[in-house]
Tab-separated table of C-alpha atoms and ligand atoms in Angstrom:
chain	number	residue	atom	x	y	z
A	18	UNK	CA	10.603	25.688	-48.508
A	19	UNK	CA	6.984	25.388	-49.060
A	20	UNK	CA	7.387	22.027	-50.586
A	21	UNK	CA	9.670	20.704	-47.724
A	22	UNK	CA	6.951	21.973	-45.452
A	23	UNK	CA	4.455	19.845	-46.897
A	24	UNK	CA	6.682	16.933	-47.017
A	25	UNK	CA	7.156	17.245	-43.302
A	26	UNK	CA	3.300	17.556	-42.530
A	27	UNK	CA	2.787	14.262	-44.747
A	28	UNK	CA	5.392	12.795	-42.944
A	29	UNK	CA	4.061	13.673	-39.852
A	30	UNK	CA	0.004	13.120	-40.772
A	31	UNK	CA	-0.408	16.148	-39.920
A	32	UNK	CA	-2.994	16.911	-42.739
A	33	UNK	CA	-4.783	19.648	-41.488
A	34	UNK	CA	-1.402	21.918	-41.119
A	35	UNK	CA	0.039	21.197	-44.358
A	36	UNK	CA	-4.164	22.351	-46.113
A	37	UNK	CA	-3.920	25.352	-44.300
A	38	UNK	CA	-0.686	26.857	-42.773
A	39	UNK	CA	-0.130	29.168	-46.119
A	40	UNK	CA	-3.224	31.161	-45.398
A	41	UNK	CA	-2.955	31.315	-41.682
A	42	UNK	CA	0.919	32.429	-41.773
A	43	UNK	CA	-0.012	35.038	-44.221
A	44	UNK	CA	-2.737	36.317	-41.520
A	45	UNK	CA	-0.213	35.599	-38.896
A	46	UNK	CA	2.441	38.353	-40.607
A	47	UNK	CA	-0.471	40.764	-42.066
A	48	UNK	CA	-1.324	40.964	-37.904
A	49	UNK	CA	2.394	40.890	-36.524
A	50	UNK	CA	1.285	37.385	-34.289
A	51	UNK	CA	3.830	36.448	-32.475
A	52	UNK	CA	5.351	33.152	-33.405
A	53	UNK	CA	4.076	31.349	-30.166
A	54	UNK	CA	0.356	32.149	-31.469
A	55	UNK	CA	0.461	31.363	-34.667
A	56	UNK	CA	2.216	28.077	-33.947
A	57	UNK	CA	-0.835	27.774	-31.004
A	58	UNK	CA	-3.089	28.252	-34.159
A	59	UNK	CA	-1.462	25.823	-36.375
A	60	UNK	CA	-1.679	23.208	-33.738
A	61	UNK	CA	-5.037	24.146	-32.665
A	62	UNK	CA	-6.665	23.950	-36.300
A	63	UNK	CA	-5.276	19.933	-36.344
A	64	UNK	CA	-6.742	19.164	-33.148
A	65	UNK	CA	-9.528	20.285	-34.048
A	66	UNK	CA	-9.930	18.135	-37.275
A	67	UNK	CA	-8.727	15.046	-35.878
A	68	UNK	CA	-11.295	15.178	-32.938
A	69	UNK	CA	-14.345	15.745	-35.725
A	70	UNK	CA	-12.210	13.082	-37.785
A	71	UNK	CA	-12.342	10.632	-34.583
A	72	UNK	CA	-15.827	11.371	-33.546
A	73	UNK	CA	-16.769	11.089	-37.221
A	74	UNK	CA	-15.594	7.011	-36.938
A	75	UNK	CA	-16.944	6.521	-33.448
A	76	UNK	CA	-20.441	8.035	-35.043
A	77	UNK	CA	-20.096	5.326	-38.132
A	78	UNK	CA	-19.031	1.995	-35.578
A	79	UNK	CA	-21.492	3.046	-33.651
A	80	UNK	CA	-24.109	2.420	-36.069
A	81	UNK	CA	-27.278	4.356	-34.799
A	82	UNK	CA	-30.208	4.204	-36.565
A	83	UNK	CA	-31.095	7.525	-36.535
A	84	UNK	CA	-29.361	10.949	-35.442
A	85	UNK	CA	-31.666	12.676	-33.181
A	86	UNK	CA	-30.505	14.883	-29.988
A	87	UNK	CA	-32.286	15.396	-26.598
A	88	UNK	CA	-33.267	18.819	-28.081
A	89	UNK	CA	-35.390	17.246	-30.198
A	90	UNK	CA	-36.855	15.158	-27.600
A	91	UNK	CA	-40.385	17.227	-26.810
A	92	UNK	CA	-40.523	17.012	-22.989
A	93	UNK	CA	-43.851	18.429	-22.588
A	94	UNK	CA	-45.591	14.986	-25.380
A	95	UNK	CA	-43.994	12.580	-22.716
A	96	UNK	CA	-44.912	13.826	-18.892
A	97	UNK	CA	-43.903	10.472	-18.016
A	98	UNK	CA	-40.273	10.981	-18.118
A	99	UNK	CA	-38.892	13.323	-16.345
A	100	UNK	CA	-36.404	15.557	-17.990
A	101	UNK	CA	-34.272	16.909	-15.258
A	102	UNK	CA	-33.397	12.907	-14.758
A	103	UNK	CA	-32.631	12.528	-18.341
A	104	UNK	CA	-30.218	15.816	-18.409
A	105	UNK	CA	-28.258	13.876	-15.855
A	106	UNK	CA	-27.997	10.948	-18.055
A	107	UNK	CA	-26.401	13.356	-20.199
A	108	UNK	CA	-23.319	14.333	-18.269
A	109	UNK	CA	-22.717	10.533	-18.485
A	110	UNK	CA	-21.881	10.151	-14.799
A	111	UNK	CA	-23.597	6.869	-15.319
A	112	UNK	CA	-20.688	5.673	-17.664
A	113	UNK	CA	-18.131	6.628	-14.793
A	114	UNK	CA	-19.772	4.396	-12.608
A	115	UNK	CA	-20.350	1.401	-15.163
A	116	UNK	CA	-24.168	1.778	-14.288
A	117	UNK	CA	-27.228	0.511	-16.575
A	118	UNK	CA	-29.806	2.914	-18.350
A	119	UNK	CA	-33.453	1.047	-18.913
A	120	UNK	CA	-35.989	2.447	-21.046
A	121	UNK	CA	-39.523	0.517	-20.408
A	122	UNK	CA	-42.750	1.295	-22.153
A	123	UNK	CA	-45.288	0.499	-24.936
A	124	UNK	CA	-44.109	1.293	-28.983
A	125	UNK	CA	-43.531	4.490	-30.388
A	126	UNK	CA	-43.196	6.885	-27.082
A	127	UNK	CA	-39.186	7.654	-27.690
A	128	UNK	CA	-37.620	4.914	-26.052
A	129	UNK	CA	-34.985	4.622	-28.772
A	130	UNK	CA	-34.888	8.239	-29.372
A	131	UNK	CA	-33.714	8.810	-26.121
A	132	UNK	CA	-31.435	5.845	-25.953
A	133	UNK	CA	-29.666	7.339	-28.964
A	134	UNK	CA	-29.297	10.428	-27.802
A	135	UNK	CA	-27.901	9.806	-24.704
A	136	UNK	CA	-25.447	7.603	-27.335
A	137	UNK	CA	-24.970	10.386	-29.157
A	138	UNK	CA	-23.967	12.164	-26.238
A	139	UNK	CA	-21.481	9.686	-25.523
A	140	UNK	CA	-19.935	9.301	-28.605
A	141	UNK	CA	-19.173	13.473	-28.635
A	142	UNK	CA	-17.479	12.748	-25.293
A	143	UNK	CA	-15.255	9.977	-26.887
A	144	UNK	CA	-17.059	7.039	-25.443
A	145	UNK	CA	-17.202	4.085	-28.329
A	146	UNK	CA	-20.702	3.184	-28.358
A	147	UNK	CA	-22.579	0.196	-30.033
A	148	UNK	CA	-26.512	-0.089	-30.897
A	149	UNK	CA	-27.911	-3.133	-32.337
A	150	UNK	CA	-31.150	-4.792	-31.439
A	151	UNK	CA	-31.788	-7.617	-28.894
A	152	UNK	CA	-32.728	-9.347	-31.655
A	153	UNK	CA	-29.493	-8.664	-34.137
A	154	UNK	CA	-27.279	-9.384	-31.242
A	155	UNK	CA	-28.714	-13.054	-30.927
A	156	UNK	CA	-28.501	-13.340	-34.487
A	157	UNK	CA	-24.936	-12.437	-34.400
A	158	UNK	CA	-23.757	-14.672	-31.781
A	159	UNK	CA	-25.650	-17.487	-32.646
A	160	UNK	CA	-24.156	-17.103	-36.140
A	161	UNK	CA	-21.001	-17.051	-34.451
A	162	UNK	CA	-21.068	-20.042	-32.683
A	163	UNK	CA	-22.188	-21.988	-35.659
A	164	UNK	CA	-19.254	-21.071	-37.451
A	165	UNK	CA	-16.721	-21.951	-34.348
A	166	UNK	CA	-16.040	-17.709	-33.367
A	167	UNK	CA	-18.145	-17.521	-30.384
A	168	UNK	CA	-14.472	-17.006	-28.914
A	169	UNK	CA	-14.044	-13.798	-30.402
A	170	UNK	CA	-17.544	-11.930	-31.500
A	171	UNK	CA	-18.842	-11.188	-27.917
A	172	UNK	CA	-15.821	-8.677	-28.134
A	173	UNK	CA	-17.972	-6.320	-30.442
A	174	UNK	CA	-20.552	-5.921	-28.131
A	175	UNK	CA	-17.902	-5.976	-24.596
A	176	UNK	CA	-15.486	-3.626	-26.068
A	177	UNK	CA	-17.936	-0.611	-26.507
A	178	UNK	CA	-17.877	1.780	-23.361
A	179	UNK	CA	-21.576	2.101	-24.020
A	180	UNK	CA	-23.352	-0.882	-25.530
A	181	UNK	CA	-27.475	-0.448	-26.057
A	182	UNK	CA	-29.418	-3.241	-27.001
A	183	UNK	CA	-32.532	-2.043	-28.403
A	184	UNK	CA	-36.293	-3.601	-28.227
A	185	UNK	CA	-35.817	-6.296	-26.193
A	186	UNK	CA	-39.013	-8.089	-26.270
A	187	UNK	CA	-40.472	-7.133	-29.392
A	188	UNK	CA	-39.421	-11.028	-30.567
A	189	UNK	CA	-38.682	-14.315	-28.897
A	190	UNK	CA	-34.941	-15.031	-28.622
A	191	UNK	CA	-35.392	-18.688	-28.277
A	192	UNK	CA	-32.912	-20.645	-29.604
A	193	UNK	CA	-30.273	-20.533	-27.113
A	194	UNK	CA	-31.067	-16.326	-27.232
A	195	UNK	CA	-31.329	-16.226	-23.391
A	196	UNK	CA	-27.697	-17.997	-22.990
A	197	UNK	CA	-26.105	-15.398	-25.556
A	198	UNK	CA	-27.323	-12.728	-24.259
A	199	UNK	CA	-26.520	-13.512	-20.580
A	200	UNK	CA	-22.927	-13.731	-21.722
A	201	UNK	CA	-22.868	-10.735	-23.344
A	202	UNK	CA	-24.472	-9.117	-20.243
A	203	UNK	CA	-22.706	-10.610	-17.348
A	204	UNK	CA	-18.952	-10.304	-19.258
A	205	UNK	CA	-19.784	-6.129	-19.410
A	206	UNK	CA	-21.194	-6.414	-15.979
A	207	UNK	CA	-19.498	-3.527	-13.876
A	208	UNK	CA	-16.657	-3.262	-16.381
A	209	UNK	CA	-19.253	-1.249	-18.980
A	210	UNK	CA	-22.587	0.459	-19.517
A	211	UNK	CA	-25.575	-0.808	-21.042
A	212	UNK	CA	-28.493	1.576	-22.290
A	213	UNK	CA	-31.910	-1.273	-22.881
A	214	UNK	CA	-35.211	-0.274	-23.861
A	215	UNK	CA	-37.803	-2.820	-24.122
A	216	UNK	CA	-41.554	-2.699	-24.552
A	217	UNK	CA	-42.411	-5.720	-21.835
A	218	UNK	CA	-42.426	-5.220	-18.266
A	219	UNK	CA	-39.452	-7.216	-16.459
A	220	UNK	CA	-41.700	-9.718	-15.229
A	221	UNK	CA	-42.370	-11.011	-19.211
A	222	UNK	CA	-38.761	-11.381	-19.821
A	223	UNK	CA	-38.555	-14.816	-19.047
A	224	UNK	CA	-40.993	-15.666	-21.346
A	225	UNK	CA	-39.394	-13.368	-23.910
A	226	UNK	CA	-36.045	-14.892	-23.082
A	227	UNK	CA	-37.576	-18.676	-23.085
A	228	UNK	CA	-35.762	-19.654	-20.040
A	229	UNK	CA	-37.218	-17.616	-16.532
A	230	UNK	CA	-33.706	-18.915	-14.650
A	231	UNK	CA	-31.264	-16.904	-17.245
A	232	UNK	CA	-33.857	-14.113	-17.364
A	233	UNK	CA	-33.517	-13.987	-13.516
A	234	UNK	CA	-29.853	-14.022	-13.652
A	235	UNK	CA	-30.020	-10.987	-16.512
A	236	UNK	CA	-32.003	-9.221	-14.536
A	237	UNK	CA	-30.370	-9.377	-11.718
A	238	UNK	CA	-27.243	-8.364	-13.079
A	239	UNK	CA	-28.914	-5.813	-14.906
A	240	UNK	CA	-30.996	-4.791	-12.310
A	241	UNK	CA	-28.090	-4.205	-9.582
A	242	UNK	CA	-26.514	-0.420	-11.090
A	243	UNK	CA	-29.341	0.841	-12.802
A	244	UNK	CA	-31.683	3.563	-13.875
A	245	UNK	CA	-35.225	2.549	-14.919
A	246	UNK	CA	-37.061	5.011	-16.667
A	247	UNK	CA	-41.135	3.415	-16.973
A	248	UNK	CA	-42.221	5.525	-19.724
A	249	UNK	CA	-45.853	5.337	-21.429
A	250	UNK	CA	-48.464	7.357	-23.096
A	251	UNK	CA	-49.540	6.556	-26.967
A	252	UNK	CA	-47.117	6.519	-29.761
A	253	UNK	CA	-45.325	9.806	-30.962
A	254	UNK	CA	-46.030	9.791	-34.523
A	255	UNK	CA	-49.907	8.081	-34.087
A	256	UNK	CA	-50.274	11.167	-32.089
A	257	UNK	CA	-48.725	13.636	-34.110
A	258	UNK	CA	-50.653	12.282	-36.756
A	259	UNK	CA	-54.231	12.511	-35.149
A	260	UNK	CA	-53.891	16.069	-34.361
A	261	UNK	CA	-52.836	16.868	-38.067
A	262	UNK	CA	-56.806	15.390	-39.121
B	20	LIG	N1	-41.520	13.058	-27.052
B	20	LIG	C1	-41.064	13.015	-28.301
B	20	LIG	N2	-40.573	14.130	-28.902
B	20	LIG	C2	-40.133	14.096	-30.178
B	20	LIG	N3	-40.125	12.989	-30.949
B	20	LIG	C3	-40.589	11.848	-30.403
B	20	LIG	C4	-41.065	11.801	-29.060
B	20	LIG	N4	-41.453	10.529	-28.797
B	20	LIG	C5	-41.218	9.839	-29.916
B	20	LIG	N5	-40.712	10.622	-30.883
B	20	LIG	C6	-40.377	10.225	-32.254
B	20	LIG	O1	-41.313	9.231	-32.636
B	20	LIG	C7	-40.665	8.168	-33.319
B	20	LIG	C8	-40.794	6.871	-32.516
B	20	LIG	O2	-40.030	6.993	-31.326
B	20	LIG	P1	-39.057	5.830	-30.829
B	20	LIG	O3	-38.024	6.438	-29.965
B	20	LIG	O4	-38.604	5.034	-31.979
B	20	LIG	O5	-40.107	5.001	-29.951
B	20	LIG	P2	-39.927	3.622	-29.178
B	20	LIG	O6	-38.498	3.267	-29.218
B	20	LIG	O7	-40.454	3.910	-27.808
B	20	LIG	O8	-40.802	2.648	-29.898
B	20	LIG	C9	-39.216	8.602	-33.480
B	20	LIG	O9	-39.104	9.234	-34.736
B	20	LIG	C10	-39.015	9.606	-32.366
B	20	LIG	O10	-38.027	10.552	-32.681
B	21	LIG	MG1	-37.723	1.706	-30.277
């Protein structure tokens, strides 16, 4: 029977079962369980894989570049953001509502560190969730284009429940960077969330963006459901780094 058990669970995919239902029936009649529970178990142990297996991919597409939690995040080196507004970030009511996180501030104050943990958040909730750079996400799409696909690559960064474009403003996007990006923006506009961080006040971005009418229009968009965080202080690590001398 054992055999024919396996079979079934490989039939099934249910992986998870067929590693471990030997050792947890054995329990199961050592205890008398009744045969509701242990079948609860068996069913419950699967689950339980398949969610880590799922938020194990959504972790990998989402392509972070680093793994660091809110927890992390010392509250106390960055009075300028205030952490009861970033817990409610956290419960991701801002996702149900399609609205817009913004991160403003100079370099190295936790900008992205936030950003990504309010991704990570998401991505433990089952949100698919996409970082790449302002700069990257030009790249991409003007890449794209060249090659005739400009049809089908803005999908990468509309699909995502939670797309953040990261350091906005820490290069030109001329080039056509301003029209790319506006289509990116206005074809998630109310239909998904966008987490930005950026290092130039909104007033630069049309000279960041090389074109002050599309910058408008971004902002605008941008601007309508959001949450603006204007963070600054002196960087983190140059900090840190000081008070170890
Ligand atoms: N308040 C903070 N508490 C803990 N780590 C921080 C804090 N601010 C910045 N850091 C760390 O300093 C580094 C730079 O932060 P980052 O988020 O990349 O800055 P920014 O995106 O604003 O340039 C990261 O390793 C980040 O985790
Ligand atoms: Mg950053």
């Amino acid at each position: 029977m054992n055999h024919l058990i396996d079979e079934y669970c490989k039939a099934l995919h249910l992986p998870t079962i067929s590693k471990k239902w030997s050792s947890l029936a054995e329990q199961a009649s050592k205890n008398n369980v009744p045969y509701s529970s242990f079948l609860c178990s068996l069913l419950e142990v699967e689950l339980a894989e398949k969610q880590e297996r799922s938020m194990q991919t959504l972790l990998k597409l989402a392509r972070l570049p680093f793994r660091k939690t809110i927890d992390e995040f010392d509250f106390t080196a960055q009075p300028s953001v205030n952490e009861r507004r970033i817990r409610e970030c956290l419960n991701l009511s801002f996702m149900r509502q399609y609205e817009n996180l913004v991160f403003l501030g100079p370099p190295g104050i936790g900008k992205t560190h936030l950003a990504v943990s309010i991704g990570l958040q998401a991505i433990a909730a089952g949100y698919k969730t996409y970082f790449i750079s302002a700069h990257d996400l030009v790249t991409q799409l003007r890449k794209a284009d060249q090659e005739n696909r400009l049809e089908q690559k803005p999908r990468t960064f509309v699909k995502p429940s939670l797309l953040i474009i990261d350091e906005m403003g820490y290069m030109r996007l001329n080039d056509s960077g301003a029209h790319y990006l506006f289509q990116v923006i206005s074809r998630r506009y109310e239909r998904g969330s966008l987490i930005l961080t950026s290092n130039k006040s909104f007033g630069e971005w049309g000279e960041i963006l090389g074109d002050t009418v599309i910058a408008s229009a971004i902002l605008d968009m941008l601007l309508h459901h959001s949450i603006i965080f204007n963070m600054e202080g002196e960087s983190y690590r140059l900090k840190e780094k000081r008070e170890k001398l």
